[in-house]
Amino acid sequence: MRIAQLAPTYERVPPRTYGGTELIVHLITEELVARGHDVTLFASGDSVTTAELRSVTPFPMRYGGGSTSGVAHAEYLQLANAQAAFLTAAGAFDVIHSHAGIEGLVLAAGSRTPVVSTMHNAFVPATQPIWDAYPWFHHAVSAASARTYPARGALPPIHHGIDVGSFRFEPVPTEGYLLFLGRFNQAKGADRAIDVALRSGRRLLLAGKVDPADADYLQAAIEPFVDDDRIRLIGEVDGPAKRELLAGADALLFPIEWDEPFGLVMIEALSAGTPVIGFRRASVPELIEHGRTGFIVDGVDEMVAAVGRIGEIDRWTCRAVAEQRFSVARMVDDVEAMYRAIHDRVAWAAAGA
């Protein structure tokens, strides 16, 4: 098939550090190329790919990056990137696979080439007028997230997959720490992870991205507890450092207080053999098998109790489940099946026109 992959322009594909969406775009793109598809990737110009790369910007820009770039709104380039894909599309592609969120939906409304939009972020009801004008297909990344999206054009959710083999498996970690890995945002729960660590008498390492909007939260809720002994703040880490942190952890704490559509770090932890202790929210019950690959808990008290049961989880089982359920091959099998379903629906609709 001739496939356009439309990535966001806020991070490089693949990302150097934080960027779950861009990582998934990279893995899908490279696997599709390896399977013989003709793939064009629309992404920032510094992206690394075996597909044909087309770019409207030589480097990525996050929100709030205008002070050095001269562009006050990073979404302008996001829109231009999506526009480039849809303007190119007439007769050039069999399907456009958009990962560009709301900006992609806006411009896809005029596409004459079939579009499927992977919804990596949570549904925002205020965007309903955009959805009303969008004539194509979409899918979510978990069943929990899918339930929040409009039914029109919905295809079955597809769980993310990752390169499980790229994660170092550690059967017996010796460093004796718990890990929080994610954005330092109140909804992600780094402060609750600190509470759990202090109450359970365990060391905690905190790693992840700090957005400018979350600087006050970091200063008020996290930094006062950091002593570089019991509680250590590492900050944003790249891929190799993340893998080492995950492999060395006794458990990953995932105390979210929002309906996260997927939670890529959970399956990254399982790939390293590290069990996950997560709040019973959103996709957590879909990804974690309670008592087998971690524990699903209701609140901080139960998370503290679960920390004391980490030894009940077999790390080999965590790795095996990651290989079975969350591989790149499984994800792209599902993506190819989705493309075939779209082709069949469009062909059927054209025949009946």
Coordinates of C-alpha atoms in Angstrom, one line a residue:
M1 CA 0.0 0.0 0.0
R2 CA 1.0 3.6 -0.4
I3 CA 0.7 5.1 3.1
A4 CA 1.2 8.6 4.5
Q5 CA 2.1 8.7 8.2
L6 CA 1.3 12.2 9.5
A7 CA 3.2 12.9 12.7
P8 CA 3.0 15.9 15.1
T9 CA 5.8 18.5 14.8
Y10 CA 6.3 19.0 18.5
E11 CA 9.0 16.3 18.7
R12 CA 11.3 14.5 16.4
V13 CA 10.4 11.1 15.0
P14 CA 11.7 9.1 16.9
P15 CA 11.9 11.4 20.0
R16 CA 15.2 12.1 21.6
T17 CA 13.6 12.0 25.1
Y18 CA 9.9 12.5 25.9
G19 CA 7.4 11.8 23.1
G20 CA 5.2 8.8 23.2
T21 CA 3.2 9.7 20.1
E22 CA 6.3 10.2 18.1
L23 CA 7.8 6.9 19.3
I24 CA 4.7 5.0 18.1
V25 CA 4.7 6.8 14.7
H26 CA 8.3 5.8 14.3
L27 CA 7.7 2.1 15.2
I28 CA 4.7 1.9 12.9
T29 CA 6.5 3.6 10.0
E30 CA 9.6 1.5 10.2
E31 CA 7.7 -1.8 10.4
L32 CA 5.5 -0.9 7.5
V33 CA 8.5 -0.1 5.4
A34 CA 10.1 -3.4 6.4
R35 CA 6.9 -5.2 5.3
G36 CA 7.2 -3.7 1.8
H37 CA 4.8 -0.8 2.0
D38 CA 5.5 2.5 0.3
V39 CA 5.5 4.9 3.2
T40 CA 5.9 8.7 3.3
L41 CA 6.5 10.3 6.7
F42 CA 5.4 13.9 7.3
A43 CA 7.4 15.1 10.3
S44 CA 10.1 17.5 11.4
G45 CA 13.1 17.6 9.2
D46 CA 15.5 16.1 11.7
S47 CA 13.4 12.9 11.9
V48 CA 15.2 9.6 11.3
T49 CA 13.4 7.1 9.0
T50 CA 13.7 4.6 6.2
A51 CA 10.5 6.0 4.7
E52 CA 10.4 9.0 2.4
L53 CA 10.6 12.1 4.7
R54 CA 8.8 15.3 4.0
S55 CA 9.0 18.3 6.3
V56 CA 7.8 21.9 6.7
T57 CA 10.1 22.6 9.6
P58 CA 13.8 21.6 10.0
F59 CA 13.3 21.0 13.7
P60 CA 10.5 20.3 16.1
M61 CA 8.9 23.0 18.3
R62 CA 7.0 22.3 21.5
Y63 CA 4.2 24.5 22.8
G64 CA 5.8 27.5 24.4
G65 CA 8.8 27.4 22.1
G66 CA 8.2 30.7 20.4
S67 CA 10.7 32.7 22.5
T68 CA 13.7 31.4 20.5
S69 CA 12.0 30.4 17.2
G70 CA 10.0 33.5 16.6
V71 CA 6.8 31.4 16.2
A72 CA 4.4 32.2 19.0
H73 CA 2.2 29.2 18.4
A74 CA 3.8 25.8 17.6
E75 CA 0.5 24.6 16.3
Y76 CA 0.9 26.8 13.2
L77 CA 3.6 24.4 11.9
Q78 CA 1.5 21.4 13.0
L79 CA -1.2 22.7 10.7
A80 CA 1.2 23.3 7.9
N81 CA 2.6 19.8 8.2
A82 CA -0.9 18.3 8.1
Q83 CA -1.8 20.5 5.1
A84 CA 1.3 19.3 3.2
A85 CA 0.1 15.7 3.7
F86 CA -3.5 16.4 2.5
L87 CA -2.4 18.6 -0.4
T88 CA 0.0 15.8 -1.6
A89 CA -2.7 13.2 -1.1
A90 CA -4.8 13.4 -4.3
G91 CA -4.0 10.1 -5.9
A92 CA -0.7 9.7 -4.2
F93 CA -1.7 7.6 -1.2
D94 CA -4.2 4.8 -0.5
V95 CA -4.6 6.0 3.1
I96 CA -3.4 8.8 5.3
H97 CA -2.7 7.7 8.8
S98 CA -2.9 10.9 11.0
H99 CA -1.4 11.1 14.5
A100 CA -1.7 14.9 14.4
G101 CA -4.7 15.3 16.8
I102 CA -7.2 18.0 16.4
E103 CA -5.1 19.9 13.9
G104 CA -5.1 16.8 11.7
L105 CA -8.9 16.4 12.0
V106 CA -9.5 20.0 10.9
L107 CA -7.6 19.7 7.7
A108 CA -8.7 16.1 7.0
A109 CA -12.2 17.2 6.6
G110 CA -11.4 18.2 3.0
S111 CA -9.3 15.2 2.1
R112 CA -10.3 13.1 -0.9
T113 CA -8.0 10.3 0.2
P114 CA -9.3 8.0 3.1
V115 CA -8.0 9.1 6.5
V116 CA -7.7 7.3 9.8
S117 CA -6.8 9.3 12.9
T118 CA -5.2 7.6 15.8
M119 CA -6.4 9.5 18.9
H120 CA -3.4 9.5 21.2
N121 CA -4.9 12.2 23.5
A122 CA -8.1 12.4 25.6
F123 CA -11.4 13.4 24.0
V124 CA -12.3 17.1 24.6
P125 CA -16.1 17.6 24.3
A126 CA -15.7 21.2 23.2
T127 CA -14.1 20.0 20.0
Q128 CA -17.4 18.3 18.9
P129 CA -17.9 20.8 16.0
I130 CA -14.6 19.6 14.5
W131 CA -15.7 16.0 14.8
D132 CA -19.0 16.8 13.1
A133 CA -17.2 18.0 10.1
Y134 CA -14.7 15.1 10.0
P135 CA -16.0 12.5 7.4
W136 CA -13.3 9.8 7.9
F137 CA -12.2 7.1 10.4
H138 CA -10.7 7.2 13.8
H139 CA -9.6 4.8 16.5
A140 CA -8.4 5.1 20.1
V141 CA -5.5 3.4 21.8
S142 CA -7.5 1.7 24.5
A143 CA -11.0 0.6 25.1
A144 CA -11.4 3.0 28.0
S145 CA -10.4 5.9 25.7
A146 CA -12.6 4.6 22.9
R147 CA -15.7 4.9 25.0
T148 CA -15.3 8.6 25.2
Y149 CA -15.0 9.3 21.5
P150 CA -17.8 9.9 18.9
A151 CA -19.2 6.6 17.5
R152 CA -19.3 7.9 13.9
G153 CA -16.3 6.6 12.0
A154 CA -15.0 4.7 15.0
L155 CA -12.8 1.6 14.4
P156 CA -11.7 -0.9 17.1
P157 CA -9.0 0.4 19.5
I158 CA -5.4 -0.7 18.9
H159 CA -3.1 -1.0 21.9
H160 CA 0.4 0.3 21.5
G161 CA 3.3 -1.9 20.8
I162 CA 7.0 -1.3 21.5
D163 CA 10.4 -2.8 20.7
V164 CA 10.3 -5.1 23.7
G165 CA 13.7 -6.6 22.9
S166 CA 15.4 -3.2 23.2
F167 CA 14.6 -3.1 26.9
R168 CA 17.2 -4.7 29.2
F169 CA 15.5 -7.4 31.3
E170 CA 16.7 -7.6 34.9
P171 CA 15.5 -10.7 36.7
V172 CA 16.8 -9.6 40.1
P173 CA 17.2 -5.8 40.6
T174 CA 19.7 -5.0 43.3
E175 CA 19.5 -1.2 43.7
G176 CA 16.3 -1.3 45.8
Y177 CA 14.3 1.6 44.5
L178 CA 10.8 2.4 43.3
L179 CA 10.4 4.5 40.1
F180 CA 8.1 7.3 38.9
L181 CA 8.6 8.0 35.2
G182 CA 6.4 10.6 33.5
R183 CA 5.6 14.2 33.2
F184 CA 5.7 16.2 36.4
N185 CA 2.1 17.2 36.3
Q186 CA -0.4 16.9 39.2
A187 CA -2.6 14.5 37.2
K188 CA 0.4 12.1 36.8
G189 CA 0.9 11.8 40.5
A190 CA 4.6 12.3 41.3
D191 CA 3.6 13.8 44.7
R192 CA 1.5 10.7 45.5
A193 CA 4.4 8.5 44.5
I194 CA 6.5 10.4 47.1
D195 CA 3.9 9.8 49.7
V196 CA 3.9 6.1 48.9
A197 CA 7.6 5.8 49.1
L198 CA 7.9 7.7 52.4
R199 CA 5.1 5.6 54.0
S200 CA 6.6 2.3 52.8
G201 CA 10.1 3.2 53.8
R202 CA 11.4 2.8 50.2
R203 CA 13.8 4.8 48.0
L204 CA 12.1 6.6 45.1
L205 CA 13.6 7.9 41.8
L206 CA 11.7 10.5 39.9
A207 CA 12.3 10.9 36.2
G208 CA 10.4 12.8 33.5
K209 CA 9.6 15.9 31.6
V210 CA 8.8 19.3 33.2
D211 CA 6.6 21.5 31.1
P212 CA 6.8 25.3 31.8
A213 CA 3.1 25.2 33.0
D214 CA 4.0 22.6 35.7
A215 CA 7.0 24.4 37.2
D216 CA 5.1 25.7 40.2
Y217 CA 3.8 22.2 40.9
L218 CA 7.3 20.8 40.8
Q219 CA 8.6 23.5 43.1
A220 CA 5.8 23.2 45.6
A221 CA 4.9 19.5 45.7
I222 CA 8.1 17.7 44.7
E223 CA 11.3 19.6 45.4
P224 CA 10.7 20.0 49.2
F225 CA 10.9 16.2 49.6
V226 CA 14.0 15.7 47.4
D227 CA 17.0 14.8 49.6
D228 CA 19.1 12.9 47.0
D229 CA 18.9 9.9 49.3
R230 CA 15.4 8.6 50.0
I231 CA 13.8 10.8 47.3
R232 CA 15.9 11.6 44.2
L233 CA 14.9 13.8 41.3
I234 CA 16.6 12.9 38.0
G235 CA 14.6 15.0 35.5
E236 CA 14.0 14.2 31.8
V237 CA 16.0 11.2 30.5
D238 CA 16.8 9.8 27.1
G239 CA 15.9 6.3 25.8
P240 CA 19.0 4.5 27.1
A241 CA 18.8 6.1 30.6
K242 CA 15.1 5.3 30.8
R243 CA 15.8 1.7 30.0
E244 CA 18.4 1.4 32.8
L245 CA 16.0 3.1 35.3
L246 CA 13.2 0.7 34.4
A247 CA 15.4 -2.4 34.5
G248 CA 16.8 -1.5 37.9
A249 CA 13.5 -0.7 39.6
D250 CA 11.7 -3.0 42.0
A251 CA 8.4 -1.6 40.7
L252 CA 7.0 1.3 38.6
L253 CA 4.4 3.5 40.5
F254 CA 1.6 4.8 38.3
P255 CA -0.7 6.9 40.6
I256 CA -2.6 8.8 37.9
E257 CA -5.6 11.0 38.6
W258 CA -6.8 11.4 35.1
D259 CA -8.1 9.2 32.3
E260 CA -4.9 8.7 30.4
P261 CA -5.7 7.1 27.0
F262 CA -2.9 4.6 27.3
G263 CA 0.2 5.0 29.5
L264 CA 3.1 3.8 27.4
V265 CA 5.5 3.7 30.4
M266 CA 3.5 0.7 31.8
I267 CA 4.3 -1.6 28.9
E268 CA 7.9 -0.3 28.9
A269 CA 8.2 -1.3 32.5
L270 CA 6.8 -4.8 31.8
S271 CA 9.4 -5.1 28.9
A272 CA 12.1 -4.7 31.5
G273 CA 10.5 -7.2 33.7
T274 CA 9.4 -4.6 36.2
P275 CA 5.9 -4.9 37.8
V276 CA 3.5 -1.9 37.7
I277 CA 1.4 -0.7 40.6
G278 CA -1.3 1.6 39.2
F279 CA -4.4 3.3 40.2
R280 CA -7.7 1.8 38.9
R281 CA -8.1 4.5 36.2
A282 CA -8.6 4.5 32.4
S283 CA -6.5 1.9 30.6
V284 CA -4.7 0.5 33.7
P285 CA -7.0 -2.5 34.1
E286 CA -6.6 -3.3 30.4
L287 CA -2.8 -3.3 30.5
I288 CA -1.9 -4.7 33.9
E289 CA -3.0 -8.1 35.1
H290 CA -3.7 -7.8 38.8
G291 CA -1.5 -10.2 40.8
R292 CA 0.4 -11.4 37.7
T293 CA 2.2 -8.3 36.2
G294 CA 1.5 -5.9 39.0
F295 CA -1.3 -4.6 41.2
I296 CA -4.3 -2.4 40.4
V297 CA -5.2 -0.4 43.5
D298 CA -7.7 2.2 44.7
G299 CA -5.7 5.0 46.3
V300 CA -2.5 5.6 48.2
D301 CA -3.2 3.3 51.1
E302 CA -3.6 0.3 48.8
M303 CA -0.6 1.3 46.8
V304 CA 1.5 1.3 50.0
A305 CA 0.2 -2.2 50.8
A306 CA 1.0 -3.4 47.2
V307 CA 4.6 -2.2 47.5
G308 CA 5.0 -4.8 50.3
R309 CA 3.8 -7.5 47.9
I310 CA 6.2 -6.8 45.0
G311 CA 8.0 -10.0 45.6
E312 CA 4.9 -12.0 44.6
I313 CA 5.3 -10.8 41.0
D314 CA 7.4 -12.9 38.7
R315 CA 9.5 -10.6 36.5
W316 CA 9.9 -13.3 33.8
T317 CA 6.1 -13.3 33.5
C318 CA 6.1 -9.5 33.1
R319 CA 8.6 -9.8 30.2
A320 CA 6.7 -12.7 28.6
V321 CA 3.4 -10.8 28.7
A322 CA 5.1 -7.8 27.1
E323 CA 6.4 -10.0 24.3
Q324 CA 3.0 -11.6 23.8
R325 CA 0.7 -8.5 24.0
F326 CA 2.7 -5.4 23.3
S327 CA 5.2 -6.1 20.5
V328 CA 5.6 -3.9 17.4
A329 CA 4.6 -6.9 15.2
R330 CA 1.3 -7.3 17.0
M331 CA 0.6 -3.6 16.8
V332 CA 1.3 -3.4 13.1
D333 CA -0.7 -6.5 12.3
D334 CA -3.6 -4.6 13.8
V335 CA -2.8 -1.5 11.9
E336 CA -2.6 -3.4 8.6
A337 CA -5.9 -5.0 9.3
M338 CA -7.4 -1.6 10.0
Y339 CA -6.1 -0.3 6.6
R340 CA -7.7 -3.3 4.9
A341 CA -11.0 -2.6 6.7
I342 CA -10.9 1.0 5.5
H343 CA -10.1 0.0 2.0
D344 CA -13.0 -2.4 2.0
R345 CA -15.5 0.1 3.4
V346 CA -14.4 2.8 1.0
A347 CA -14.7 0.4 -2.0
W348 CA -18.1 -0.8 -0.8
A349 CA -19.3 2.8 -0.4
A350 CA -18.0 3.7 -3.9
A351 CA -19.7 0.7 -5.5
G352 CA -23.0 1.7 -3.9
A353 CA -22.8 5.3 -4.9

